PDB file of N, CA, C and O in Angstrom:
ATOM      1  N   UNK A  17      30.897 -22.689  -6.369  1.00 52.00           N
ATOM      2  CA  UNK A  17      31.018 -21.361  -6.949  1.00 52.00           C
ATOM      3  C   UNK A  17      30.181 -20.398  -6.117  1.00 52.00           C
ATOM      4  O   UNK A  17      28.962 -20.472  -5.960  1.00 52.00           O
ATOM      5  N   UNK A  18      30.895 -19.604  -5.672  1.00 57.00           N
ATOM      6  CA  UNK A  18      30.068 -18.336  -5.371  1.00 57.00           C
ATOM      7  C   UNK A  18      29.521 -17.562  -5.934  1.00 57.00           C
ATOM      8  O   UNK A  18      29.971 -17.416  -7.070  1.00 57.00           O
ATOM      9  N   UNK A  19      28.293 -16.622  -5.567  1.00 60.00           N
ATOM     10  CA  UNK A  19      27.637 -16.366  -5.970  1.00 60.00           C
ATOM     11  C   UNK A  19      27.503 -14.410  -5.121  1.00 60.00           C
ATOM     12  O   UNK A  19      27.083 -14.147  -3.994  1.00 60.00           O
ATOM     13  N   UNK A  20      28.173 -13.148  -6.477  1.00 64.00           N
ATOM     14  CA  UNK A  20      28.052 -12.503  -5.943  1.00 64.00           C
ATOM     15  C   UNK A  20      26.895 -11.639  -5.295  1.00 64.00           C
ATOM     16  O   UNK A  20      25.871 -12.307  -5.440  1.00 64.00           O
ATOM     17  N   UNK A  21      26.610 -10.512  -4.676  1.00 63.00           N
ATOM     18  CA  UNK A  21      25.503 -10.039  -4.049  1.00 63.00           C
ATOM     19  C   UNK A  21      24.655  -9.415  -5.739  1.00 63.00           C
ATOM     20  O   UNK A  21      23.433  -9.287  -5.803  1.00 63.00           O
ATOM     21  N   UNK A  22      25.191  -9.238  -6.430  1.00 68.00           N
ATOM     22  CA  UNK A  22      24.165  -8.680  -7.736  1.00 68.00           C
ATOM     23  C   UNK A  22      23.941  -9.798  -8.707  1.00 68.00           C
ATOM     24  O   UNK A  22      23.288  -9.695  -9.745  1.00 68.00           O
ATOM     25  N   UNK A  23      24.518 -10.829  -8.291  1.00 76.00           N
ATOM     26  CA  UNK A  23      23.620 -11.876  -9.510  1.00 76.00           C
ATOM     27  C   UNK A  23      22.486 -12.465  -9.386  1.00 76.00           C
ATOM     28  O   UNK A  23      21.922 -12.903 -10.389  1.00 76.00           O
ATOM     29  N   UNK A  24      21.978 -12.579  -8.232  1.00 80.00           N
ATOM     30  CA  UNK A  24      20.342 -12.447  -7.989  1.00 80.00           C
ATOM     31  C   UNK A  24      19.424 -11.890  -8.224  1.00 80.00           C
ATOM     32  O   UNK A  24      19.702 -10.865  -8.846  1.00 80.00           O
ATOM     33  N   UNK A  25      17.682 -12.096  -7.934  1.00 79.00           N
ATOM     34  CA  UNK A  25      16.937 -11.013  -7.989  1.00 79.00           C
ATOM     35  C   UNK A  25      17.289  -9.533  -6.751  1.00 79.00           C
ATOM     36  O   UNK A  25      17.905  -9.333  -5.705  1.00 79.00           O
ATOM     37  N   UNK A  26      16.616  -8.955  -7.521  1.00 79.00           N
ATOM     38  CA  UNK A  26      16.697  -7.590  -6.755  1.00 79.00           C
ATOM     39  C   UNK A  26      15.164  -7.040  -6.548  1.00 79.00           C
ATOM     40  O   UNK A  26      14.308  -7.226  -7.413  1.00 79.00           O
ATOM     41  N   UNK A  27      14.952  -6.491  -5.578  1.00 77.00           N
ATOM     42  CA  UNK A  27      14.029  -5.365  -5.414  1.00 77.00           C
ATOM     43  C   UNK A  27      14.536  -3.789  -5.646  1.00 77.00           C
ATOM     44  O   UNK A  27      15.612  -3.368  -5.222  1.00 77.00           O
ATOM     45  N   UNK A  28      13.815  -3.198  -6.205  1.00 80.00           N
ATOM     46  CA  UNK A  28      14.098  -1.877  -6.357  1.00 80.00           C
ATOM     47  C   UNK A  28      13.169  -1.141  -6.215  1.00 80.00           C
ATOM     48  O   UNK A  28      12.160  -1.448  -6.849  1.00 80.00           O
ATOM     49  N   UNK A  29      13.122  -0.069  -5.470  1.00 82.00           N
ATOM     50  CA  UNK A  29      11.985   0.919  -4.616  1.00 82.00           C
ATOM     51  C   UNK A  29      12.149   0.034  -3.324  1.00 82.00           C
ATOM     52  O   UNK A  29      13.021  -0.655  -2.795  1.00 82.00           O
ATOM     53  N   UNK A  30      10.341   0.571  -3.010  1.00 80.00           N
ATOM     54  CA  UNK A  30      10.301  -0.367  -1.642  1.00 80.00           C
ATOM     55  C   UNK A  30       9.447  -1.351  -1.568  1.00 80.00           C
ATOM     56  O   UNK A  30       8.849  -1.484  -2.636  1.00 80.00           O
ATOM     57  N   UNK A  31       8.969  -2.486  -0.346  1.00 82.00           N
ATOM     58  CA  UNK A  31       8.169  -3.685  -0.938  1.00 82.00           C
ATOM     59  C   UNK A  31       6.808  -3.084   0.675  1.00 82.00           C
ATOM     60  O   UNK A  31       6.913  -2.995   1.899  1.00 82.00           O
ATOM     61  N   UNK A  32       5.970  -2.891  -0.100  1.00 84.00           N
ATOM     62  CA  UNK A  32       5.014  -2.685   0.039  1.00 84.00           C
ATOM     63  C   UNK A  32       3.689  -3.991   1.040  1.00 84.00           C
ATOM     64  O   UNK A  32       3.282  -5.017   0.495  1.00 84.00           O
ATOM     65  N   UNK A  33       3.377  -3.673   2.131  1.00 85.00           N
ATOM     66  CA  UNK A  33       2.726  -4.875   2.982  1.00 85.00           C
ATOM     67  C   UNK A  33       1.141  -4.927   2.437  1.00 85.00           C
ATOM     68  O   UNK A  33       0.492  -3.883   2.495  1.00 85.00           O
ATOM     69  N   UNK A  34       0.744  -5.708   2.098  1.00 90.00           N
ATOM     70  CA  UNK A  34      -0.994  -5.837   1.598  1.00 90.00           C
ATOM     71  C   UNK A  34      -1.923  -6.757   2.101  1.00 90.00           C
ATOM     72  O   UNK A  34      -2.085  -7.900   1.675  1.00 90.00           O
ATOM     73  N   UNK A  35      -2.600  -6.160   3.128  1.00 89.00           N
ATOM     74  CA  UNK A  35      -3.515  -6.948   4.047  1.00 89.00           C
ATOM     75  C   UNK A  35      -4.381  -7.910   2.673  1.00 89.00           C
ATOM     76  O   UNK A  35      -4.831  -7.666   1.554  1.00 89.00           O
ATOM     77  N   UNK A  36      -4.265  -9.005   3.529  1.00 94.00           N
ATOM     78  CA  UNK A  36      -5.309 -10.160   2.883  1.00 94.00           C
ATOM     79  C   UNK A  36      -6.533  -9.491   2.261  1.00 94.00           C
ATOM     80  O   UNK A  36      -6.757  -9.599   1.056  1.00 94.00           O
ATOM     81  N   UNK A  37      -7.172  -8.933   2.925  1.00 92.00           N
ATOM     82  CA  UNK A  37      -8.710  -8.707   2.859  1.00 92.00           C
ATOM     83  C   UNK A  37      -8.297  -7.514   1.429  1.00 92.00           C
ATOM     84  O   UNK A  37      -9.136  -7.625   0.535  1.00 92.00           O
ATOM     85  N   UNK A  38      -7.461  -6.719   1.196  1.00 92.00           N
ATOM     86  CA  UNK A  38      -6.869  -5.702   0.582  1.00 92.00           C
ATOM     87  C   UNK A  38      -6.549  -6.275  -1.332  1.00 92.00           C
ATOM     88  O   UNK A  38      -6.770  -5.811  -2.450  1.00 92.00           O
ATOM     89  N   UNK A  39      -5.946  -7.470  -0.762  1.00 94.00           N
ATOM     90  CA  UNK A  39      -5.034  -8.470  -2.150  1.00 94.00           C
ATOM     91  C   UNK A  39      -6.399  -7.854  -3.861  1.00 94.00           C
ATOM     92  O   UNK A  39      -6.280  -7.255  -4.930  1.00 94.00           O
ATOM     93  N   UNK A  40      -7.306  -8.405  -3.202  1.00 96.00           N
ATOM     94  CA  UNK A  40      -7.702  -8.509  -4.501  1.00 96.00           C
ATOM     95  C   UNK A  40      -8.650  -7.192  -5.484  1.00 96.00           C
ATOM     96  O   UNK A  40      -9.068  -7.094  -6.638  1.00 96.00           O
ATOM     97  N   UNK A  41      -8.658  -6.295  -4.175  1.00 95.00           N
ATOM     98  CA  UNK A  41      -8.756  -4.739  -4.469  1.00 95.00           C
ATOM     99  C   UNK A  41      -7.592  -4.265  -5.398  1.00 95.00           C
ATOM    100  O   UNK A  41      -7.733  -3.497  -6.350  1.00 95.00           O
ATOM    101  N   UNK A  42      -6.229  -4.927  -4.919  1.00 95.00           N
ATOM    102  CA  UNK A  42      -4.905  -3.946  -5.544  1.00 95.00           C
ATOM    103  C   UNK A  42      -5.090  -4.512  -6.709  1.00 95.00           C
ATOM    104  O   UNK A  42      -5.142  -3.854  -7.748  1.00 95.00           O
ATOM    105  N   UNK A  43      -5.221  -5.902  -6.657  1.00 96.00           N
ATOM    106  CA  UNK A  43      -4.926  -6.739  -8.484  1.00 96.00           C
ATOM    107  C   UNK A  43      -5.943  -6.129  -9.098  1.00 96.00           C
ATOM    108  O   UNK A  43      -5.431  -5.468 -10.001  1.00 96.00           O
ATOM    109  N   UNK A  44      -7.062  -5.990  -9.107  1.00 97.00           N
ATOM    110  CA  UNK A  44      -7.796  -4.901  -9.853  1.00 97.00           C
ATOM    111  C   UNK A  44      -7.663  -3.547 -10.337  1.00 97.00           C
ATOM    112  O   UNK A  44      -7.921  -3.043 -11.430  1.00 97.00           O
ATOM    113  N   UNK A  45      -7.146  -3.026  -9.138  1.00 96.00           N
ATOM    114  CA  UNK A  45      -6.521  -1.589  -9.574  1.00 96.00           C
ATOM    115  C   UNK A  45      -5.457  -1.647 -10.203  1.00 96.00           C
ATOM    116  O   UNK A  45      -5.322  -0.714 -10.996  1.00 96.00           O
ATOM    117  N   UNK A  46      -4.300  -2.670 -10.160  1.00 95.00           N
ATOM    118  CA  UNK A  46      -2.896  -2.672 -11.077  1.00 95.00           C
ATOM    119  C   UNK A  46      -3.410  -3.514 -12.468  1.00 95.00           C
ATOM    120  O   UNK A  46      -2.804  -3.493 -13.539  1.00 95.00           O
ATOM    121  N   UNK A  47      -4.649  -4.246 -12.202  1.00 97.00           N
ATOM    122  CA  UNK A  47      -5.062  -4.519 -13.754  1.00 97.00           C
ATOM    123  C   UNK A  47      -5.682  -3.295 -14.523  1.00 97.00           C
ATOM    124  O   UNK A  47      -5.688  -3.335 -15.754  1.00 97.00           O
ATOM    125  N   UNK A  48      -6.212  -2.195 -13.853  1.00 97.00           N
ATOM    126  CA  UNK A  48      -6.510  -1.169 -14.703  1.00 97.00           C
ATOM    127  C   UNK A  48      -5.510  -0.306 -15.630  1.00 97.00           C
ATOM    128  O   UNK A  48      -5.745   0.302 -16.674  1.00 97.00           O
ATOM    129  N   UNK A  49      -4.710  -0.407 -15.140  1.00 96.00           N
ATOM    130  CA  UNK A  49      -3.944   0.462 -15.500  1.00 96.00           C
ATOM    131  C   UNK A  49      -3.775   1.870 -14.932  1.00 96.00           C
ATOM    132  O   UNK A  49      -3.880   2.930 -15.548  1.00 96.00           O
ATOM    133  N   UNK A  50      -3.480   1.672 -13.583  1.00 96.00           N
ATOM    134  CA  UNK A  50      -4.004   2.719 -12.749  1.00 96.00           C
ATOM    135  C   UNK A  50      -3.093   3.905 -12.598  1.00 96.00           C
ATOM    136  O   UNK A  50      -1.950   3.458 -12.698  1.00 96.00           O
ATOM    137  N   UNK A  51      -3.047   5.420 -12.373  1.00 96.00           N
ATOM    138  CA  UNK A  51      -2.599   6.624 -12.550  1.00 96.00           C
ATOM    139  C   UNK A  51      -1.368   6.350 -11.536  1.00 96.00           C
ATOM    140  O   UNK A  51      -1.383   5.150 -11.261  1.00 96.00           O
ATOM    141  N   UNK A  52      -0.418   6.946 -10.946  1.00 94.00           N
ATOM    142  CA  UNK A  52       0.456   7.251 -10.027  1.00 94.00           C
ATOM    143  C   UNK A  52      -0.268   7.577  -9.124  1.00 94.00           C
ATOM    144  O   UNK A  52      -0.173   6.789  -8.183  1.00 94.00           O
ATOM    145  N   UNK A  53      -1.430   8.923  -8.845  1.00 95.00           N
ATOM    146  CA  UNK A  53      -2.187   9.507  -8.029  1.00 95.00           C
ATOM    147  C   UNK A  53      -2.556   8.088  -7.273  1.00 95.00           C
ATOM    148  O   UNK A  53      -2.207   7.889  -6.109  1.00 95.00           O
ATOM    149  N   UNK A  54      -3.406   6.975  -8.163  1.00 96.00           N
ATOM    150  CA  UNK A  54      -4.256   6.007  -7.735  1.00 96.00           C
ATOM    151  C   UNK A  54      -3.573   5.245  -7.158  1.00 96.00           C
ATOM    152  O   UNK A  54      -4.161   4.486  -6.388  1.00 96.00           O
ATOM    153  N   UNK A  55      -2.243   5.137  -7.265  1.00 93.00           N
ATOM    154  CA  UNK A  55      -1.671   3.830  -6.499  1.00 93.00           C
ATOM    155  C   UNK A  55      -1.165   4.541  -4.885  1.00 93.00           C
ATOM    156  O   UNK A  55      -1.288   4.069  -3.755  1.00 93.00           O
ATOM    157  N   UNK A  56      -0.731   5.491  -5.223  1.00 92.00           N
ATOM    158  CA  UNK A  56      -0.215   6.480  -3.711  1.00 92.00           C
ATOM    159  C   UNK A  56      -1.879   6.640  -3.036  1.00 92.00           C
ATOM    160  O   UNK A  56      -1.969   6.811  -1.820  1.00 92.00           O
ATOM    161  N   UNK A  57      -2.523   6.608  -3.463  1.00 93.00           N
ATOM    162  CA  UNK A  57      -4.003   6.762  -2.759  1.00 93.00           C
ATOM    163  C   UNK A  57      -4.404   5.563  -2.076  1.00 93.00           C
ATOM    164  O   UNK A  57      -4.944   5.541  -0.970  1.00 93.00           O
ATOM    165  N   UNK A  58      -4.009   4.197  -3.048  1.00 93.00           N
ATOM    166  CA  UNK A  58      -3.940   3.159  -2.057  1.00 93.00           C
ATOM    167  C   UNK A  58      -2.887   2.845  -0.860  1.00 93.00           C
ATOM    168  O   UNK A  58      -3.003   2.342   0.257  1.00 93.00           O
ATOM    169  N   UNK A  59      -1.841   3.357  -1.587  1.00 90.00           N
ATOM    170  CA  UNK A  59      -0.960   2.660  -0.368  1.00 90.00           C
ATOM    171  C   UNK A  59      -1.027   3.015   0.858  1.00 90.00           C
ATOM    172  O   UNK A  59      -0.828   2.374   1.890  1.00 90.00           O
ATOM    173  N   UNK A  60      -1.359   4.216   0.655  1.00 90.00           N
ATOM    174  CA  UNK A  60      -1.505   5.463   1.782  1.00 90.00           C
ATOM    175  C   UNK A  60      -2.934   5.409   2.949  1.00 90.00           C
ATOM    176  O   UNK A  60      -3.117   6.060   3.978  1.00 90.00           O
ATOM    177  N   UNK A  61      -3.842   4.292   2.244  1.00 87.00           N
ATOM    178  CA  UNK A  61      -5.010   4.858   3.344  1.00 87.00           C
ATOM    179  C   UNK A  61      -4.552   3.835   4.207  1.00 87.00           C
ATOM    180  O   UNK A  61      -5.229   4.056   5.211  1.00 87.00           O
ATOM    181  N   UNK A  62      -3.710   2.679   4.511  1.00 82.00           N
ATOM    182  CA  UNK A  62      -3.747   2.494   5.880  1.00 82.00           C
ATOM    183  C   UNK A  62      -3.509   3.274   6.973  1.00 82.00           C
ATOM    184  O   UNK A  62      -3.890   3.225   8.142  1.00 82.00           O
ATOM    185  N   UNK A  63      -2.410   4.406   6.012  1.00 85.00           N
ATOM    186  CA  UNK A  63      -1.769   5.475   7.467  1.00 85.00           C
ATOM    187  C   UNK A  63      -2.707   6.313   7.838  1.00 85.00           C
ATOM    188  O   UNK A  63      -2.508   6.887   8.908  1.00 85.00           O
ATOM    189  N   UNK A  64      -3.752   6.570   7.216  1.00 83.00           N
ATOM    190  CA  UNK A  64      -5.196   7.718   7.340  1.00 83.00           C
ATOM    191  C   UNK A  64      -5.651   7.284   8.825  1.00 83.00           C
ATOM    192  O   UNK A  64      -5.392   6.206   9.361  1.00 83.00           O
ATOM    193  N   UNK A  65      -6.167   8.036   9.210  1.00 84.00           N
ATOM    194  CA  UNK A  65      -6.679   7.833  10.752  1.00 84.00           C
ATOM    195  C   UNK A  65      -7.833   6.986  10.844  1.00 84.00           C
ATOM    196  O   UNK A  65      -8.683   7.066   9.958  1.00 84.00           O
ATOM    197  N   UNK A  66      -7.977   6.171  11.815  1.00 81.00           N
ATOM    198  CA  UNK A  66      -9.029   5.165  11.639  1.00 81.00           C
ATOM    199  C   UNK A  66     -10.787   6.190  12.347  1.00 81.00           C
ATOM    200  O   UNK A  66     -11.053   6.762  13.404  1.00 81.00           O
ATOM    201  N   UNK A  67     -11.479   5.957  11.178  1.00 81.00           N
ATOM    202  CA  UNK A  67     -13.245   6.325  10.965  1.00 81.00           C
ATOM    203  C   UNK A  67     -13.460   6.001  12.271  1.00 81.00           C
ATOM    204  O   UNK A  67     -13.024   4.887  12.560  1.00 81.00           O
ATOM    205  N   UNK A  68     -14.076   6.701  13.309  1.00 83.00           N
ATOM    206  CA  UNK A  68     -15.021   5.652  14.635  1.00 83.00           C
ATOM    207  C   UNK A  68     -16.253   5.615  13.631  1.00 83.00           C
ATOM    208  O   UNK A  68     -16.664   6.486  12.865  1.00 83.00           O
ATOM    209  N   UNK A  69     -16.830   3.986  13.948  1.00 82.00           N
ATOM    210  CA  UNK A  69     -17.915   3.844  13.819  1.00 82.00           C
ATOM    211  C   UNK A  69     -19.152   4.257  14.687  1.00 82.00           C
ATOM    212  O   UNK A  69     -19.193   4.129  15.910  1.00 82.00           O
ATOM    213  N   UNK A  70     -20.068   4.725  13.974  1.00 79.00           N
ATOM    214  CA  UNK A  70     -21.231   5.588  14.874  1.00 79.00           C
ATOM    215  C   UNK A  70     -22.297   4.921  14.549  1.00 79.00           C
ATOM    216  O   UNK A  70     -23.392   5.243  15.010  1.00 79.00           O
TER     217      UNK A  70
END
């Protein structure tokens, strides 16, 4: 039996990459119950320009 393309799982939105070192920062913040603001604030600082250290 075949199996059409929508009887599976699905993703919906987009799937999001989460550095190791990162993992257990997010599960904390999605255990808070965190704002919209707060989650776009995370996803977003990898693209932020990287700090030189001084």
């Amino acid at each position: 039996m075949d199996r059409d393309a929508g009887d599976g799982p699905a993703v919906f939105g987009g799937v999001e990459i989460v550095a190791p070192d990162q993992r257990d920062e997010l599960i904390a913040l999605l255990d808070s119950g965190p704002t919209p603001d707060a989650l776009v604030e995370f996803s977003t600082r990898r693209l932020a320009p990287a700090v030189p250290k001084v």
